[in-house]
Short mmCIF file of C-alpha atoms in Angstrom, two decimals:
data_model
loop_
_atom_site.label_atom_id
_atom_site.label_comp_id
_atom_site.label_asym_id
_atom_site.label_seq_id
_atom_site.Cartn_x
_atom_site.Cartn_y
_atom_site.Cartn_z
CA MET T 1 -6.71 33.43 -7.64
CA SER T 2 -7.38 30.23 -5.71
CA THR T 3 -4.38 28.90 -3.82
CA ALA T 4 -5.04 25.47 -5.34
CA SER T 5 -3.99 26.79 -8.75
CA VAL T 6 -0.80 28.54 -7.57
CA PRO T 7 2.26 26.48 -8.53
CA LEU T 8 4.71 25.66 -5.74
CA PRO T 9 8.17 24.09 -6.00
CA ASN T 10 8.31 20.32 -5.69
CA TRP T 11 10.26 20.55 -2.42
CA ILE T 12 7.25 22.31 -0.87
CA ASN T 13 4.54 20.19 -2.50
CA TYR T 14 6.20 16.82 -1.98
CA GLY T 15 8.46 17.51 0.99
CA LEU T 16 7.52 20.38 3.29
CA ILE T 17 3.71 20.07 3.26
CA PRO T 18 3.64 16.29 3.96
CA LEU T 19 6.26 16.83 6.67
CA LEU T 20 4.13 19.51 8.33
CA ASN T 21 1.10 17.22 8.19
CA LEU T 22 3.09 14.44 9.81
CA ILE T 23 4.45 16.71 12.55
CA VAL T 24 0.96 17.96 13.42
CA ALA T 25 -0.37 14.38 13.51
CA PHE T 26 2.39 13.35 15.92
CA LEU T 27 1.92 16.45 18.09
CA ILE T 28 -1.78 15.69 18.51
CA SER T 29 -0.95 12.03 19.12
CA GLY T 30 1.55 13.11 21.77
CA PHE T 31 -1.14 15.19 23.43
CA VAL T 32 -3.44 12.16 23.53
CA VAL T 33 -0.63 10.06 25.06
CA TRP T 34 -0.04 12.80 27.67
CA LEU T 35 -3.75 12.84 28.57
CA ILE T 36 -3.63 9.17 29.56
CA GLY T 37 -0.66 9.81 31.81
CA GLU T 38 2.28 8.64 29.70
CA SER T 39 5.26 10.55 28.38
CA PRO T 40 4.97 11.42 24.67
CA LEU T 41 8.77 11.53 24.31
CA ALA T 42 9.11 8.11 25.93
CA ALA T 43 6.41 6.75 23.61
CA LEU T 44 8.19 8.21 20.57
CA SER T 45 11.47 6.73 21.74
CA LEU T 46 9.84 3.32 22.10
CA LEU T 47 8.23 3.68 18.65
CA ILE T 48 11.63 4.26 17.04
CA GLU T 49 13.30 1.58 19.16
CA GLY T 50 10.68 -1.00 18.25
CA ALA T 51 10.82 -0.23 14.55
CA PHE T 52 14.56 0.31 14.07
CA GLY T 53 16.30 -0.71 17.29
CA SER T 54 17.18 -4.22 16.11
CA GLY T 55 17.56 -6.21 12.94
CA GLU T 56 14.37 -8.08 13.76
CA GLY T 57 12.48 -4.82 14.28
CA ILE T 58 13.72 -3.44 10.98
CA GLY T 59 12.74 -6.69 9.30
CA PHE T 60 9.17 -6.45 10.59
CA THR T 61 8.97 -2.76 9.64
CA LEU T 62 10.05 -3.48 6.07
CA TYR T 63 7.79 -6.53 5.91
CA TYR T 64 4.75 -4.36 6.66
CA ALA T 65 6.04 -1.67 4.32
CA THR T 66 6.26 -4.18 1.46
CA SER T 67 2.52 -4.82 1.51
CA PHE T 68 1.80 -1.09 1.72
CA ILE T 69 4.04 -0.34 -1.26
CA PHE T 70 2.03 -2.69 -3.46
CA THR T 71 -1.37 -1.38 -2.35
CA GLY T 72 -0.17 2.24 -2.43
CA LEU T 73 1.00 1.79 -6.02
CA SER T 74 -2.34 0.18 -6.83
CA VAL T 75 -4.26 3.21 -5.57
CA ALA T 76 -1.85 5.66 -7.23
CA VAL T 77 -2.14 4.15 -10.71
CA ALA T 78 -5.92 4.48 -10.57
CA ILE T 79 -5.76 8.04 -9.21
CA HIS T 80 -3.54 9.16 -12.06
CA ALA T 81 -6.35 8.12 -14.41
CA GLY T 82 -8.93 9.98 -12.34
CA LEU T 83 -10.24 6.85 -10.60
CA PHE T 84 -10.48 6.20 -6.86
CA ASN T 85 -9.95 2.48 -6.45
CA ILE T 86 -11.21 1.51 -2.98
CA GLY T 87 -11.04 -2.17 -3.93
CA SER T 88 -7.34 -2.90 -3.41
CA GLU T 89 -8.26 -4.92 -0.32
CA GLY T 90 -10.47 -7.31 -2.29
CA GLN T 91 -8.13 -7.40 -5.27
CA ALA T 92 -5.24 -8.35 -2.99
CA TYR T 93 -7.43 -11.04 -1.44
CA ILE T 94 -8.21 -12.62 -4.82
CA GLY T 95 -4.60 -12.12 -5.88
CA GLY T 96 -3.67 -14.35 -2.96
CA LEU T 97 -5.80 -17.08 -4.47
CA GLY T 98 -3.89 -16.88 -7.76
CA CYS T 99 -0.57 -16.83 -5.93
CA ALA T 100 -1.51 -19.80 -3.73
CA LEU T 101 -2.79 -21.93 -6.60
CA VAL T 102 0.56 -21.57 -8.38
CA ALA T 103 2.49 -22.44 -5.22
CA LEU T 104 0.28 -25.45 -4.47
CA ALA T 105 0.70 -26.75 -8.01
CA LEU T 106 4.46 -26.30 -8.36
CA ASP T 107 6.08 -26.41 -4.92
CA LYS T 108 6.70 -30.18 -5.15
CA TYR T 109 8.44 -30.02 -8.51
CA VAL T 110 10.46 -26.82 -8.95
CA PRO T 111 12.55 -24.46 -6.78
CA TRP T 112 11.21 -21.14 -5.52
CA TYR T 113 12.87 -19.05 -8.25
CA VAL T 114 10.82 -20.93 -10.85
CA THR T 115 7.61 -20.70 -8.84
CA MET T 116 8.05 -17.00 -8.02
CA PRO T 117 7.63 -15.43 -11.50
CA LEU T 118 4.62 -17.64 -12.20
CA ALA T 119 3.14 -16.70 -8.82
CA ILE T 120 3.65 -13.02 -9.66
CA VAL T 121 1.75 -13.54 -12.90
CA GLY T 122 -0.96 -15.55 -11.15
CA ALA T 123 -1.45 -12.96 -8.39
CA GLY T 124 -1.46 -10.14 -10.94
CA ILE T 125 -3.96 -11.83 -13.25
CA PHE T 126 -6.36 -12.72 -10.44
CA GLY T 127 -6.14 -9.22 -8.95
CA ALA T 128 -6.67 -7.62 -12.36
CA ALA T 129 -9.61 -9.94 -13.09
CA TRP T 130 -11.28 -8.85 -9.85
CA ALA T 131 -10.84 -5.20 -10.89
CA PHE T 132 -12.19 -5.78 -14.41
CA ILE T 133 -15.93 -5.84 -13.64
CA PRO T 134 -15.90 -2.52 -11.68
CA ALA T 135 -13.74 -1.05 -14.46
CA PHE T 136 -16.16 -2.24 -17.15
CA LEU T 137 -19.16 -0.91 -15.25
CA GLN T 138 -17.46 2.47 -14.86
CA ALA T 139 -16.32 2.65 -18.48
CA LYS T 140 -19.43 1.31 -20.20
CA ARG T 141 -22.32 1.86 -17.80
CA GLY T 142 -21.25 4.88 -15.77
CA SER T 143 -21.37 3.06 -12.43
CA HIS T 144 -19.30 4.83 -9.80
CA ILE T 145 -15.96 3.08 -9.28
CA VAL T 146 -15.95 3.78 -5.53
CA ILE T 147 -19.27 2.03 -4.95
CA THR T 148 -18.52 -1.01 -7.10
CA THR T 149 -15.02 -1.57 -5.71
CA ILE T 150 -16.28 -1.34 -2.12
CA MET T 151 -18.97 -3.92 -2.93
CA PHE T 152 -16.39 -6.20 -4.51
CA ASN T 153 -14.31 -6.11 -1.32
CA TYR T 154 -17.16 -7.81 0.53
CA ILE T 155 -17.77 -10.27 -2.29
CA ALA T 156 -14.06 -11.18 -2.31
CA ALA T 157 -14.09 -11.79 1.45
CA ALA T 158 -17.16 -14.03 1.24
CA LEU T 159 -15.76 -15.93 -1.75
CA MET T 160 -12.42 -16.58 -0.05
CA VAL T 161 -14.07 -17.81 3.15
CA TYR T 162 -16.15 -20.25 1.11
CA LEU T 163 -13.12 -21.53 -0.83
CA LEU T 164 -10.95 -21.93 2.26
CA VAL T 165 -13.69 -23.66 4.26
CA HIS T 166 -15.12 -25.93 1.57
CA VAL T 167 -12.57 -26.32 -1.24
CA LEU T 168 -8.95 -25.58 -0.29
CA ILE T 169 -9.01 -26.65 3.37
CA VAL T 170 -6.75 -29.49 4.43
CA PRO T 171 -8.94 -32.60 4.97
CA GLY T 172 -9.39 -33.39 8.65
CA LYS T 173 -8.36 -29.93 9.88
CA MET T 174 -10.54 -27.19 11.34
CA ALA T 175 -8.43 -24.18 10.35
CA PRO T 176 -9.72 -22.52 7.14
CA GLU T 177 -6.41 -22.49 5.29
CA THR T 178 -4.49 -24.39 2.63
CA ARG T 179 -1.72 -26.80 3.35
CA THR T 180 1.69 -25.31 4.07
CA PHE T 181 3.70 -24.77 0.90
CA LEU T 182 6.84 -26.80 0.47
CA GLU T 183 10.17 -25.03 0.02
CA GLY T 184 9.56 -24.63 -3.70
CA GLY T 185 6.54 -22.44 -2.93
CA GLN T 186 8.16 -20.20 -0.31
CA LEU T 187 9.96 -16.92 -0.92
CA PRO T 188 13.36 -16.80 0.83
CA LYS T 189 13.99 -14.35 3.63
CA LEU T 190 16.39 -11.44 3.18
CA GLY T 191 18.53 -12.29 6.17
CA TRP T 192 21.64 -12.01 4.00
CA ALA T 193 20.78 -8.38 3.26
CA MET T 194 20.44 -7.61 6.99
CA SER T 195 23.72 -9.36 7.74
CA MET T 196 25.50 -6.98 5.35
CA PHE T 197 24.74 -4.26 7.91
CA GLY T 198 25.67 -6.42 10.88
CA ALA T 199 22.07 -7.11 11.90
CA LYS T 200 20.17 -10.34 12.41
CA LEU T 201 16.73 -10.80 10.90
CA GLY T 202 15.52 -13.09 13.67
CA ALA T 203 11.88 -14.13 13.34
CA ALA T 204 10.94 -11.28 11.01
CA PRO T 205 9.34 -12.47 7.73
CA PHE T 206 11.17 -9.87 5.62
CA ASN T 207 11.48 -11.57 2.23
CA VAL T 208 12.22 -11.27 -1.49
CA SER T 209 8.84 -9.65 -2.19
CA PHE T 210 10.35 -6.38 -0.91
CA ILE T 211 12.65 -6.36 -3.93
CA ILE T 212 9.66 -7.15 -6.17
CA ALA T 213 7.81 -4.19 -4.61
CA LEU T 214 10.71 -1.85 -5.39
CA LEU T 215 10.77 -3.11 -8.99
CA ALA T 216 7.02 -2.54 -9.19
CA ALA T 217 7.54 1.05 -8.02
CA TRP T 218 10.15 1.56 -10.74
CA PHE T 219 7.75 0.08 -13.30
CA VAL T 220 4.98 2.46 -12.22
CA TRP T 221 7.34 5.43 -12.53
CA ILE T 222 8.28 4.38 -16.07
CA LEU T 223 4.64 3.75 -16.96
CA ILE T 224 3.18 7.00 -15.66
CA TRP T 225 5.89 9.45 -16.66
CA ARG T 226 7.75 7.84 -19.57
CA THR T 227 5.10 6.18 -21.77
CA LYS T 228 2.29 7.29 -24.05
CA LEU T 229 -0.18 5.25 -22.01
CA GLY T 230 0.91 7.03 -18.85
CA PHE T 231 0.46 10.41 -20.53
CA GLU T 232 -3.04 9.43 -21.61
CA MET T 233 -3.87 8.28 -18.08
CA ARG T 234 -2.63 11.52 -16.55
CA THR T 235 -4.53 13.56 -19.14
CA LEU T 236 -7.73 11.71 -18.34
CA GLY T 237 -7.08 12.19 -14.64
CA VAL T 238 -6.66 15.95 -15.02
CA SER T 239 -9.59 16.53 -17.39
CA SER T 240 -11.84 14.00 -19.06
CA THR T 241 -13.03 16.77 -21.40
CA ALA T 242 -9.48 17.54 -22.55
CA ALA T 243 -8.80 13.82 -22.96
CA ALA T 244 -11.90 13.42 -25.15
CA TYR T 245 -10.90 16.47 -27.21
CA ALA T 246 -7.45 14.95 -27.73
CA GLY T 247 -8.99 11.69 -28.95
CA ILE T 248 -8.02 9.63 -25.91
CA PRO T 249 -10.50 6.72 -25.61
CA TYR T 250 -12.11 6.99 -22.19
CA ALA T 251 -13.29 3.39 -21.84
CA ARG T 252 -9.97 1.86 -22.89
CA ILE T 253 -7.91 3.97 -20.48
CA VAL T 254 -10.28 3.35 -17.57
CA ILE T 255 -10.19 -0.40 -18.07
CA ILE T 256 -6.41 -0.56 -18.56
CA ALA T 257 -5.76 1.64 -15.53
CA MET T 258 -7.99 -0.48 -13.32
CA LEU T 259 -6.48 -3.73 -14.60
CA LEU T 260 -2.99 -2.44 -13.74
CA SER T 261 -4.25 -1.21 -10.38
CA GLY T 262 -5.83 -4.58 -9.59
CA ALA T 263 -2.70 -6.46 -10.69
CA LEU T 264 -0.49 -4.41 -8.36
CA ALA T 265 -2.90 -5.01 -5.48
CA GLY T 266 -2.96 -8.73 -6.25
CA MET T 267 0.83 -8.90 -6.16
CA MET T 268 0.70 -7.73 -2.56
CA ALA T 269 -0.31 -11.30 -1.66
CA LEU T 270 3.20 -12.55 -2.42
CA ASN T 271 4.42 -10.98 0.81
CA PRO T 272 2.11 -12.63 3.39
CA VAL T 273 1.14 -15.77 1.45
CA MET T 274 4.48 -16.98 0.04
CA GLY T 275 6.85 -14.86 2.07
CA SER T 276 5.47 -15.12 5.60
CA SER T 277 2.90 -17.83 6.40
CA ALA T 278 3.62 -20.10 3.40
CA ARG T 279 -0.08 -20.84 3.06
CA LEU T 280 -3.32 -19.08 2.16
CA GLN T 281 -5.32 -18.03 5.22
CA VAL T 282 -8.46 -16.06 5.99
CA GLU T 283 -7.91 -12.29 6.39
CA PHE T 284 -4.26 -12.42 5.32
CA VAL T 285 -4.55 -8.95 3.75
CA GLY T 286 -5.18 -7.42 7.17
CA GLY T 287 -6.38 -4.02 5.98
CA ALA T 288 -3.33 -3.32 3.82
CA GLY T 289 -5.58 -2.38 0.91
CA PHE T 290 -7.15 0.43 2.91
CA VAL T 291 -3.81 1.59 4.33
CA GLY T 292 -2.62 1.80 0.73
CA ILE T 293 -5.06 4.68 0.19
CA ALA T 294 -3.36 6.74 2.89
CA VAL T 295 0.09 5.67 1.67
CA SER T 296 -0.70 6.81 -1.86
CA LEU T 297 -2.15 10.14 -0.73
CA MET T 298 0.71 10.85 1.64
CA GLY T 299 3.24 9.90 -1.05
CA ARG T 300 1.51 12.28 -3.49
CA ASN T 301 0.86 9.31 -5.80
CA HIS T 302 4.56 9.17 -6.72
CA PRO T 303 6.42 5.85 -6.38
CA LEU T 304 9.25 7.34 -4.32
CA GLY T 305 6.81 9.07 -2.00
CA ILE T 306 4.80 5.85 -1.71
CA ILE T 307 7.91 3.90 -0.65
CA LEU T 308 8.71 6.47 2.04
CA ALA T 309 5.08 6.62 3.23
CA ALA T 310 4.90 2.81 3.31
CA ILE T 311 8.00 2.69 5.53
CA LEU T 312 6.37 5.28 7.80
CA PHE T 313 3.26 3.13 8.20
CA GLY T 314 5.44 0.05 8.64
CA THR T 315 7.13 1.97 11.45
CA LEU T 316 3.76 2.75 13.03
CA TYR T 317 2.71 -0.90 12.84
CA GLN T 318 5.90 -2.41 14.25
CA GLY T 319 6.77 0.42 16.63
CA GLY T 320 3.15 0.55 17.77
CA ASP T 321 3.25 -3.11 18.77
CA TRP T 322 6.41 -2.43 20.75
CA ILE T 323 4.83 0.56 22.53
CA SER T 324 1.73 -1.41 23.51
CA PHE T 325 4.02 -4.11 24.94
CA GLU T 326 6.28 -1.75 26.89
CA MET T 327 3.54 0.75 27.87
CA PRO T 328 0.41 -1.21 28.81
CA ASN T 329 -1.60 2.01 29.21
CA ILE T 330 -1.15 2.63 25.48
CA THR T 331 -3.29 -0.12 24.03
CA ARG T 332 -3.45 -1.37 20.46
CA GLU T 333 -6.56 0.75 20.02
CA MET T 334 -4.55 3.84 20.98
CA ILE T 335 -2.02 2.95 18.29
CA LEU T 336 -4.90 2.80 15.82
CA VAL T 337 -5.86 6.32 16.92
CA ILE T 338 -2.34 7.53 16.11
CA GLN T 339 -2.45 5.80 12.74
CA GLY T 340 -5.86 7.37 12.13
CA LEU T 341 -4.49 10.84 12.89
CA VAL T 342 -1.67 10.32 10.39
CA ILE T 343 -4.22 9.18 7.80
CA LEU T 344 -6.43 12.18 8.61
CA PHE T 345 -3.72 14.77 8.11
CA ALA T 346 -2.03 12.95 5.23
CA GLY T 347 -5.30 12.29 3.41
CA ALA T 348 -8.38 14.32 4.20
CA LEU T 349 -6.40 17.37 5.36
CA GLU T 350 -3.39 16.98 3.08
CA TYR T 351 -3.70 20.54 1.71
CA MET T 352 -4.54 22.21 5.03
CA PHE T 353 -1.25 24.09 5.09
CA ARG T 354 -1.14 24.87 1.37
CA PRO T 355 -2.79 28.35 1.56
CA ALA T 356 -0.27 29.42 4.22
CA MET T 357 2.61 27.98 2.19
CA VAL T 358 1.41 29.82 -0.91
CA HIS T 359 1.20 33.09 1.03
CA ILE T 360 4.68 32.68 2.55
CA TYR T 361 6.19 31.64 -0.78
CA GLN T 362 4.65 34.63 -2.61
CA GLN T 363 5.87 37.00 0.08
CA PHE T 364 9.35 35.50 -0.19
CA GLN T 365 9.34 35.96 -3.98
CA ARG T 366 8.34 39.64 -3.67
CA ALA T 367 11.06 40.33 -1.11
#
């Protein structure tokens, strides 16, 4: 029997195996750090210090994690329906347009708590709309979702550059960005939450969108495991033949799953656009859509796992910046190597240790 079909307890599947992957990734990263003449333990200490050694560091870590939660959920929803959405980057980009248009229209007239729900809807609708055409092509024409979503990432980037340079730019300014939102279009920081633990947020842009991300994770959990639609999506993801035999409409589920996936990706824009810079800028997504793929895979496509994986990558981003500042020999490119190793072992090699775990578990059961 193939080891892939042998059931293992959840604590092994969702706990031990990802932990082993992470340990191996850090061991290899430590070896790379040692090769360039730096201490791996000192680098690890600086990583933790930079990410969690101060209220400001924690704020930056959770700020990065917020974006990764949204994009990780986006990828996970599609995967549960048997779809590999590579387009979260572009969908988040277009979601930022929807979010910014709401903020620009309302920030002069209403407070942030009125603007925020409408911005959530705007970001979600624009992100879902950008996912609709690839979904339709997959459902009705058989076009591969990976190819079409990758292409739409490039189209989204080109479209946003055009809009920011020729349409939404502030007259008389060179920077391709919108005007700064007034207070009614800005999400408040969560400094009060940090102060409850005796920490100061400082300059970190940790904001209310983190709470929205946690609510989105709860929504995805309810959707996937507690609704008929979620059951149909998971059935389609396991076997399209079984789904067809059960009368589950393939085209409808594909389109709905991709619309939900695109909406979650679009909502990621709330964090950098309304929560951090208070304006729409070029390249505000910053690769979060692609990181979301690794976050989803490492979190085993479960909302709780995605939250934990997002915090891990937030730690790598913030702690990595601190390392490159304190250890000049470890450049930003070296930090990208470490992130790449984590992605490699969490994604492409996520089941590398499964055969060994199956063997050990079976031996333990026989004993």
